[in-house]
Short mmCIF file of C-alpha atoms in Angstrom, two decimals:
data_model
loop_
_atom_site.label_atom_id
_atom_site.label_comp_id
_atom_site.label_asym_id
_atom_site.label_seq_id
_atom_site.Cartn_x
_atom_site.Cartn_y
_atom_site.Cartn_z
CA MET A 1 18.99 -12.36 33.23
CA THR A 2 22.77 -12.09 32.87
CA THR A 3 24.47 -8.91 31.70
CA PRO A 4 25.28 -10.22 28.17
CA GLU A 5 21.70 -11.47 27.78
CA ARG A 6 20.32 -8.15 28.98
CA THR A 7 22.58 -6.30 26.53
CA LEU A 8 21.46 -8.52 23.64
CA PHE A 9 17.79 -8.08 24.63
CA SER A 10 18.21 -4.30 24.76
CA ALA A 11 19.94 -4.21 21.38
CA PHE A 12 17.09 -6.25 19.85
CA HIS A 13 14.48 -3.77 21.08
CA ARG A 14 16.58 -0.83 19.91
CA ARG A 15 16.82 -2.29 16.41
CA MET A 16 13.07 -2.92 16.29
CA LEU A 17 12.41 0.67 17.45
CA ILE A 18 14.63 1.97 14.67
CA CYS A 19 12.54 -0.08 12.20
CA VAL A 20 9.43 1.75 13.47
CA PHE A 21 10.88 5.22 12.81
CA ILE A 22 12.43 4.49 9.42
CA GLY A 23 9.32 2.59 8.29
CA PHE A 24 7.12 5.58 9.14
CA SER A 25 9.53 7.95 7.39
CA SER A 26 9.48 5.73 4.31
CA GLY A 27 5.70 5.54 4.01
CA LEU A 28 4.76 9.18 4.63
CA PRO A 29 5.86 10.75 1.28
CA LEU A 30 4.25 7.99 -0.79
CA PHE A 31 0.87 8.38 0.92
CA ILE A 32 1.10 12.16 0.57
CA LEU A 33 1.32 11.65 -3.20
CA LEU A 34 -1.42 9.01 -3.20
CA ASN A 35 -3.94 10.63 -0.82
CA LEU A 36 -3.28 14.23 0.18
CA LEU A 37 -2.21 15.43 -3.27
CA GLN A 38 -5.34 14.04 -4.92
CA ALA A 39 -7.64 15.60 -2.31
CA TRP A 40 -5.90 18.98 -2.57
CA LEU A 41 -6.03 19.12 -6.36
CA ALA A 42 -9.63 17.88 -6.49
CA LYS A 43 -10.80 20.46 -3.96
CA SER A 44 -9.00 23.13 -5.97
CA GLY A 45 -11.21 22.36 -8.97
CA LEU A 46 -8.84 20.29 -11.12
CA ASN A 47 -10.70 18.09 -13.62
CA VAL A 48 -10.57 14.31 -13.48
CA LYS A 49 -8.37 13.94 -16.59
CA SER A 50 -5.68 16.18 -15.13
CA LEU A 51 -5.93 14.32 -11.82
CA GLY A 52 -5.33 11.03 -13.60
CA LEU A 53 -2.20 12.34 -15.29
CA PHE A 54 -0.68 13.09 -11.91
CA ALA A 55 -0.21 9.33 -11.44
CA LEU A 56 2.78 9.70 -13.77
CA VAL A 57 4.78 11.49 -11.08
CA MET A 58 5.23 8.10 -9.35
CA PHE A 59 7.64 6.77 -12.00
CA PRO A 60 10.82 7.26 -9.86
CA TYR A 61 9.69 4.39 -7.62
CA THR A 62 10.00 1.98 -10.55
CA TRP A 63 13.36 3.27 -11.81
CA LYS A 64 15.20 3.87 -8.54
CA PHE A 65 17.67 1.07 -9.22
CA LEU A 66 19.27 3.31 -11.88
CA TRP A 67 20.77 5.72 -9.33
CA SER A 68 21.11 3.32 -6.40
CA PRO A 69 24.78 2.53 -7.29
CA LEU A 70 25.61 6.16 -6.50
CA MET A 71 24.29 5.61 -2.99
CA ASP A 72 26.34 2.44 -2.61
CA ARG A 73 29.50 4.20 -3.77
CA PHE A 74 29.43 7.68 -2.21
CA SER A 75 29.11 8.87 1.38
CA LEU A 76 27.78 12.29 2.37
CA GLY A 77 29.90 13.95 5.02
CA LYS A 78 30.87 12.26 8.27
CA MET A 79 27.53 10.55 8.83
CA GLY A 80 28.46 7.62 6.64
CA ARG A 81 27.24 5.90 3.52
CA ARG A 82 23.71 5.11 4.77
CA ARG A 83 22.92 7.80 7.36
CA GLY A 84 24.22 10.59 5.15
CA TRP A 85 21.80 9.78 2.34
CA MET A 86 18.99 9.17 4.83
CA ALA A 87 19.47 12.58 6.44
CA ILE A 88 19.71 14.63 3.24
CA THR A 89 16.66 13.00 1.61
CA GLN A 90 14.58 13.39 4.78
CA ALA A 91 15.50 17.07 5.14
CA ALA A 92 14.82 17.71 1.45
CA LEU A 93 11.45 15.93 1.71
CA PHE A 94 10.43 18.13 4.64
CA PHE A 95 10.99 21.33 2.65
CA SER A 96 9.64 19.97 -0.67
CA ILE A 97 6.38 18.77 0.92
CA GLY A 98 5.92 22.00 2.84
CA LEU A 99 6.58 24.20 -0.20
CA MET A 100 4.01 22.28 -2.24
CA GLY A 101 1.11 23.69 -0.22
CA MET A 102 2.25 27.27 -0.86
CA LEU A 103 1.37 26.97 -4.55
CA ASP A 104 -1.96 27.55 -6.27
CA PRO A 105 -3.04 24.52 -8.35
CA MET A 106 -4.94 26.71 -10.78
CA LYS A 107 -1.93 28.97 -11.42
CA HIS A 108 1.13 26.77 -10.81
CA LEU A 109 0.00 23.34 -11.97
CA LEU A 110 3.13 22.63 -14.03
CA PHE A 111 5.42 23.62 -11.17
CA ILE A 112 3.37 21.48 -8.78
CA GLY A 113 3.87 18.53 -11.14
CA VAL A 114 7.62 19.12 -11.14
CA LEU A 115 7.65 19.42 -7.34
CA CYS A 116 5.61 16.22 -6.97
CA THR A 117 8.09 14.40 -9.21
CA LEU A 118 10.88 15.72 -7.02
CA VAL A 119 9.10 14.41 -3.91
CA ALA A 120 8.73 11.01 -5.59
CA PHE A 121 12.42 11.04 -6.52
CA LEU A 122 13.50 12.01 -3.00
CA SER A 123 11.11 9.48 -1.47
CA SER A 124 12.35 6.61 -3.63
CA SER A 125 15.95 7.68 -2.92
CA GLN A 126 15.19 7.70 0.80
CA ASP A 127 13.79 4.17 0.39
CA ILE A 128 17.07 3.03 -1.18
CA ALA A 129 19.04 4.28 1.84
CA LEU A 130 16.50 3.07 4.42
CA ASP A 131 16.21 -0.41 2.92
CA ALA A 132 19.99 -0.76 2.78
CA TYR A 133 20.33 0.49 6.35
CA ARG A 134 17.71 -1.97 7.63
CA ARG A 135 19.32 -4.85 5.75
CA GLU A 136 22.70 -4.08 7.31
CA LEU A 137 21.30 -3.27 10.76
CA LEU A 138 19.36 -6.51 11.34
CA PRO A 139 20.95 -9.94 11.79
CA ASP A 140 19.50 -12.61 9.50
CA ASN A 141 17.40 -14.10 12.31
CA GLU A 142 15.64 -10.72 12.81
CA GLN A 143 14.92 -9.90 9.15
CA GLY A 144 11.39 -11.32 9.28
CA LEU A 145 10.19 -9.45 12.35
CA GLY A 146 12.11 -6.29 11.47
CA SER A 147 10.64 -6.24 7.97
CA ALA A 148 7.12 -6.77 9.37
CA ILE A 149 7.54 -3.87 11.81
CA HIS A 150 8.89 -1.68 9.01
CA VAL A 151 5.93 -2.50 6.75
CA ASN A 152 3.41 -1.85 9.53
CA ALA A 153 4.97 1.50 10.42
CA TYR A 154 4.86 2.27 6.68
CA ARG A 155 1.10 1.65 6.67
CA VAL A 156 0.51 3.65 9.84
CA ALA A 157 2.20 6.61 8.14
CA GLY A 158 -0.63 6.55 5.61
CA MET A 159 -3.07 7.63 8.33
CA VAL A 160 -1.43 11.07 8.48
CA PRO A 161 -2.05 12.30 4.90
CA GLY A 162 -5.03 9.97 4.45
CA ALA A 163 -6.94 11.04 7.57
CA LEU A 164 -5.36 13.67 9.83
CA SER A 165 -4.34 16.03 7.04
CA LEU A 166 -7.79 15.85 5.43
CA ILE A 167 -9.42 16.74 8.76
CA LEU A 168 -7.02 19.66 9.21
CA ALA A 169 -7.91 20.89 5.72
CA ASP A 170 -11.43 21.67 6.95
CA MET A 171 -10.01 23.87 9.72
CA MET A 172 -7.06 25.71 8.20
CA SER A 173 -5.38 26.68 4.93
CA TRP A 174 -3.69 24.12 2.70
CA GLN A 175 -0.40 25.91 3.29
CA TRP A 176 -0.51 24.99 6.98
CA VAL A 177 -1.80 21.51 6.23
CA PHE A 178 1.21 20.70 4.07
CA TRP A 179 3.74 22.12 6.54
CA ILE A 180 2.17 20.20 9.43
CA THR A 181 2.15 17.03 7.34
CA ALA A 182 5.78 17.64 6.35
CA ALA A 183 6.66 17.95 10.04
CA PHE A 184 5.99 14.23 10.43
CA MET A 185 9.29 13.70 8.58
CA ILE A 186 11.13 15.17 11.59
CA PRO A 187 10.97 12.08 13.88
CA GLY A 188 12.68 9.98 11.20
CA PHE A 189 15.30 12.69 10.69
CA ILE A 190 16.02 12.82 14.44
CA CYS A 191 16.28 9.02 14.49
CA THR A 192 18.83 9.22 11.67
CA LEU A 193 20.92 11.69 13.68
CA LEU A 194 20.84 9.53 16.82
CA VAL A 195 21.52 6.06 15.42
CA SER A 196 24.94 4.79 14.45
CA GLU A 197 26.12 3.73 11.00
CA PRO A 198 25.75 -0.05 10.48
CA GLU A 199 28.79 -2.25 10.19
CA ILE A 200 30.36 -2.32 6.72
CA TYR A 201 30.52 -5.82 5.26
CA GLY A 202 33.45 -6.43 2.97
CA THR A 203 34.96 -3.61 0.93
CA PRO A 204 32.64 -0.92 -0.44
CA PRO A 205 32.90 -0.19 -4.19
CA ALA A 206 36.11 1.70 -4.92
CA ASN A 207 34.64 3.66 -7.83
CA LEU A 208 31.37 4.23 -9.65
CA ARG A 209 32.08 1.49 -12.19
CA GLU A 210 32.41 -1.05 -9.40
CA ALA A 211 29.26 0.31 -7.75
CA VAL A 212 27.32 -0.36 -10.96
CA VAL A 213 28.92 -3.63 -12.08
CA LEU A 214 29.75 -5.54 -8.89
CA PRO A 215 26.21 -5.80 -7.41
CA PHE A 216 24.85 -7.29 -10.63
CA ARG A 217 27.89 -9.51 -11.15
CA GLU A 218 27.65 -10.85 -7.60
CA PHE A 219 23.95 -11.58 -8.00
CA VAL A 220 24.41 -13.40 -11.31
CA THR A 221 27.54 -15.36 -10.33
CA ARG A 222 26.12 -16.35 -6.93
CA ALA A 223 24.32 -19.32 -8.47
CA GLY A 224 24.32 -18.70 -12.21
CA TRP A 225 22.11 -16.94 -14.75
CA LYS A 226 19.27 -19.45 -14.50
CA ASN A 227 18.97 -19.04 -10.74
CA ALA A 228 19.20 -15.24 -11.02
CA LEU A 229 16.38 -15.15 -13.60
CA CYS A 230 14.35 -17.52 -11.46
CA ILE A 231 14.67 -15.22 -8.44
CA LEU A 232 13.72 -12.15 -10.48
CA SER A 233 10.72 -13.98 -11.95
CA PHE A 234 9.58 -15.00 -8.48
CA ILE A 235 9.87 -11.44 -7.16
CA PHE A 236 7.75 -10.25 -10.08
CA LEU A 237 5.11 -12.97 -9.71
CA TYR A 238 4.67 -13.61 -5.98
CA LYS A 239 2.32 -10.68 -5.32
CA LEU A 240 0.98 -10.20 -8.84
CA GLY A 241 -2.45 -11.70 -8.10
CA ASP A 242 -3.28 -9.79 -4.91
CA SER A 243 -1.89 -6.55 -6.35
CA LEU A 244 -4.19 -6.77 -9.39
CA ALA A 245 -7.16 -7.84 -7.26
CA THR A 246 -7.12 -4.61 -5.24
CA ALA A 247 -6.37 -2.25 -8.13
CA LEU A 248 -10.03 -1.21 -8.49
CA ALA A 249 -11.28 -2.12 -5.02
CA THR A 250 -13.21 1.11 -4.36
CA LYS A 251 -14.91 0.92 -7.77
CA PHE A 252 -15.86 -2.71 -7.00
CA TYR A 253 -17.45 -1.77 -3.67
CA LEU A 254 -19.43 1.02 -5.29
CA ASP A 255 -20.67 -1.27 -8.05
CA LEU A 256 -21.90 -3.72 -5.42
CA GLY A 257 -24.05 -0.94 -3.96
CA PHE A 258 -22.08 0.07 -0.88
CA SER A 259 -22.21 3.73 0.13
CA MET A 260 -19.10 5.88 0.59
CA THR A 261 -19.70 5.81 4.34
CA GLN A 262 -19.80 2.01 4.38
CA ILE A 263 -16.65 1.80 2.28
CA GLY A 264 -14.82 4.18 4.61
CA ALA A 265 -16.08 2.68 7.85
CA ILE A 266 -15.93 -1.01 6.90
CA ALA A 267 -13.57 -1.58 3.99
CA LYS A 268 -10.84 0.92 4.79
CA THR A 269 -10.86 0.56 8.58
CA THR A 270 -11.13 -3.24 8.62
CA GLY A 271 -8.47 -3.58 5.95
CA PHE A 272 -6.07 -1.26 7.76
CA TRP A 273 -6.18 -3.07 11.10
CA ALA A 274 -6.25 -6.53 9.54
CA SER A 275 -3.16 -5.77 7.46
CA LEU A 276 -1.35 -4.50 10.57
CA LEU A 277 -2.30 -7.68 12.41
CA GLY A 278 -1.18 -9.82 9.50
CA GLY A 279 2.16 -8.04 9.33
CA MET A 280 2.86 -8.41 13.03
CA LEU A 281 1.74 -12.03 13.24
CA GLY A 282 3.70 -12.76 10.08
CA GLY A 283 6.89 -11.37 11.58
CA ILE A 284 6.46 -13.14 14.92
CA TRP A 285 5.56 -16.52 13.40
CA MET A 286 8.48 -16.23 10.98
CA ILE A 287 10.88 -16.45 13.91
CA ARG A 288 9.84 -20.10 14.30
CA LEU A 289 8.86 -20.91 10.73
CA GLY A 290 11.77 -19.38 8.88
CA ILE A 291 11.37 -17.38 5.68
CA ASN A 292 11.02 -20.37 3.36
CA ARG A 293 8.05 -21.97 5.09
CA ALA A 294 6.48 -18.56 5.70
CA LEU A 295 6.50 -17.92 1.94
CA TRP A 296 4.57 -21.18 1.45
CA LEU A 297 2.02 -20.79 4.24
CA TYR A 298 1.48 -17.06 3.97
CA GLY A 299 1.34 -17.30 0.18
CA VAL A 300 -1.53 -19.80 0.39
CA VAL A 301 -3.54 -17.47 2.63
CA GLN A 302 -2.70 -14.52 0.37
CA ALA A 303 -3.92 -16.37 -2.74
CA VAL A 304 -7.05 -17.96 -1.23
CA SER A 305 -8.18 -14.63 0.22
CA ILE A 306 -8.65 -13.32 -3.34
CA LEU A 307 -11.51 -15.79 -3.81
CA GLY A 308 -13.42 -13.91 -1.10
CA PHE A 309 -13.93 -11.12 -3.63
CA SER A 310 -15.34 -13.63 -6.14
CA TRP A 311 -17.74 -14.84 -3.46
CA ILE A 312 -18.98 -11.40 -2.44
CA SER A 313 -19.35 -10.32 -6.10
CA LEU A 314 -22.24 -12.80 -6.31
CA SER A 315 -23.76 -11.90 -2.94
CA GLY A 316 -24.49 -8.19 -3.20
CA ALA A 317 -24.04 -5.39 -0.67
CA ASN A 318 -23.85 -7.30 2.61
CA PRO A 319 -21.77 -5.17 5.04
CA TYR A 320 -20.93 -8.13 7.30
CA MET A 321 -19.65 -10.18 4.40
CA LEU A 322 -17.70 -7.17 3.18
CA ALA A 323 -16.00 -6.77 6.55
CA PHE A 324 -15.06 -10.47 6.61
CA VAL A 325 -13.77 -10.57 3.03
CA ILE A 326 -11.78 -7.34 3.36
CA GLY A 327 -10.37 -8.38 6.73
CA PHE A 328 -9.34 -11.82 5.48
CA GLU A 329 -7.76 -10.41 2.31
CA ALA A 330 -5.87 -7.72 4.24
CA LEU A 331 -4.67 -10.32 6.75
CA GLY A 332 -3.39 -12.48 3.89
CA VAL A 333 -1.65 -9.55 2.23
CA GLY A 334 -0.08 -8.55 5.54
CA LEU A 335 1.25 -12.07 6.04
CA GLY A 336 2.47 -12.38 2.46
CA THR A 337 4.14 -8.98 2.48
CA ALA A 338 6.02 -9.75 5.71
CA ALA A 339 7.49 -12.93 4.22
CA PHE A 340 8.13 -11.33 0.82
CA VAL A 341 10.02 -8.33 2.22
CA ALA A 342 12.08 -10.60 4.48
CA TYR A 343 12.93 -12.79 1.47
CA ILE A 344 14.09 -9.78 -0.55
CA ALA A 345 16.26 -8.62 2.36
CA ARG A 346 17.79 -12.08 2.74
CA THR A 347 18.49 -12.31 -0.99
CA THR A 348 20.59 -9.13 -1.05
CA ASP A 349 24.32 -9.17 -0.43
CA LYS A 350 25.15 -6.77 2.41
CA ARG A 351 28.10 -5.35 0.46
CA TYR A 352 25.71 -4.05 -2.23
CA SER A 353 22.46 -3.84 -0.32
CA ALA A 354 21.38 -0.45 -1.72
CA THR A 355 21.68 -1.42 -5.40
CA GLN A 356 20.38 -4.98 -5.12
CA TYR A 357 17.50 -4.07 -2.81
CA ALA A 358 16.50 -1.22 -5.13
CA LEU A 359 16.57 -3.59 -8.13
CA PHE A 360 14.36 -6.16 -6.39
CA THR A 361 11.82 -3.67 -5.03
CA SER A 362 11.66 -1.86 -8.39
CA LEU A 363 10.82 -5.16 -10.05
CA ALA A 364 8.18 -5.88 -7.39
CA ALA A 365 6.61 -2.47 -8.07
CA ILE A 366 6.07 -3.15 -11.79
CA PRO A 367 2.73 -4.97 -11.31
CA ARG A 368 1.43 -2.11 -9.15
CA THR A 369 2.60 0.50 -11.67
CA PHE A 370 1.86 -1.09 -15.04
CA ILE A 371 -0.03 -4.43 -14.81
CA ASN A 372 -2.74 -2.88 -12.63
CA ALA A 373 -3.49 -0.45 -15.45
CA SER A 374 -5.09 -3.37 -17.31
CA ALA A 375 -7.59 -4.10 -14.50
CA GLY A 376 -10.34 -1.91 -15.94
CA PHE A 377 -10.12 -3.52 -19.37
CA ILE A 378 -10.26 -7.04 -17.87
CA VAL A 379 -13.31 -6.18 -15.73
CA ASP A 380 -15.04 -4.63 -18.73
CA GLN A 381 -14.61 -7.87 -20.71
CA THR A 382 -15.19 -10.48 -17.98
CA GLY A 383 -17.17 -8.92 -15.12
CA TRP A 384 -16.09 -8.83 -11.48
CA PHE A 385 -16.56 -12.55 -10.70
CA MET A 386 -14.26 -13.79 -13.47
CA PHE A 387 -11.84 -10.92 -12.87
CA PHE A 388 -11.14 -12.07 -9.32
CA ASN A 389 -10.88 -15.69 -10.46
CA ILE A 390 -8.25 -14.56 -12.97
CA CYS A 391 -6.40 -12.74 -10.15
CA PHE A 392 -6.41 -15.98 -8.14
CA VAL A 393 -4.93 -17.89 -11.09
CA LEU A 394 -2.25 -15.19 -11.48
CA ALA A 395 -1.27 -15.77 -7.85
CA LEU A 396 -0.41 -19.41 -8.55
CA PRO A 397 2.75 -19.15 -10.76
CA GLY A 398 4.68 -17.48 -7.94
CA MET A 399 3.59 -20.22 -5.54
CA MET A 400 4.62 -22.90 -8.06
CA MET A 401 8.17 -21.53 -8.05
CA LEU A 402 8.60 -22.04 -4.30
CA PRO A 403 10.05 -25.59 -4.48
CA ARG A 404 13.02 -24.10 -6.35
CA ILE A 405 13.15 -20.64 -4.78
CA ALA A 406 12.46 -21.53 -1.14
CA PRO A 407 12.36 -25.30 -0.52
CA TRP A 408 10.18 -26.26 2.44
CA ASN A 409 13.04 -28.04 4.23
CA GLY A 410 15.82 -26.01 2.65
CA GLU A 411 16.02 -23.09 5.05
CA GLN A 412 19.57 -21.88 5.37
CA LYS A 413 19.01 -18.64 7.19
CA LYS A 414 16.25 -18.40 9.71
CA ALA A 415 14.12 -15.28 9.74
#
């Protein structure tokens, strides 16, 4: 291998390694709020109604595009526009997460709610900086694989608050559990200190007005209002079906007659590894397929896998069928997510990557945040079999937009 080839090969591996660290750092705070917080409050004796209300602390993830222009406009210190925001949010998350465990849920519930909202705000702000950094770090031909690695590292981070921290809680105080969990933010912080600021494309916004106006103007004028609305509609619709299908997954398994042990051992474990496999295969295959064709092929698998739930809803509590259905669905979601995240990255303009990426991912989060709230009402009216058939139908509109959004033979930038 010649020296230039060796240098290029080394740079590729360095960029992928960075995606591992920032992906892990991105996922950890979210899974703390989803898993560890719920376990802590439940074990402290909080009633189910109060537990449900804590879902409201997640709202910053949906509205992060509102403050993303600030992160496109301003730099923090000498670290640069991206690394500065990455470092300060990661450091603040470490202390906020650690301090949370020092409170008593029965005495400081309101303050815990405020602190959880702060963690969600810092986490979503970190995501703005990390997504922009990754978009600017990776060449267009590496967006697919880099996005897949990022998403997989994101999921692996969920094993810390979802498994390790819960095991530690049986051996030590919650105060130590939260500080140890917070310490997993340190590798991402060290990575931020060691990496270099990505190359600046074009001229950054000169003032806050430009930071707010220019990203949206560029997006709209790129191909007109109709195309802009079409892209936004596609981002909203592409994962609507599979997101709704898994909204009440645990409740569905219990209704079928599976025990908690079976759900943990089969559903959760199989789904975790299958989604990792789907993400990695999705990223690797995208190198040859390109993002456009990946959206078609992976989208088909993602949609068809929903029908596995319809099938098992008529078959009862068969653990082997459950493992197959969950594995196939998680594989499809892993594939679809890899292509979807790569598409969002490609759609952003590198000059305004923080604001545009935040807008797109906020829109993609709406089904998870609001549409999924209707899942229980639909199941109550239709039953599980028809519910999953409805989810399959909801997966089709996004696929039907692909001829316009991502023509099969219209690839301009390879993943």
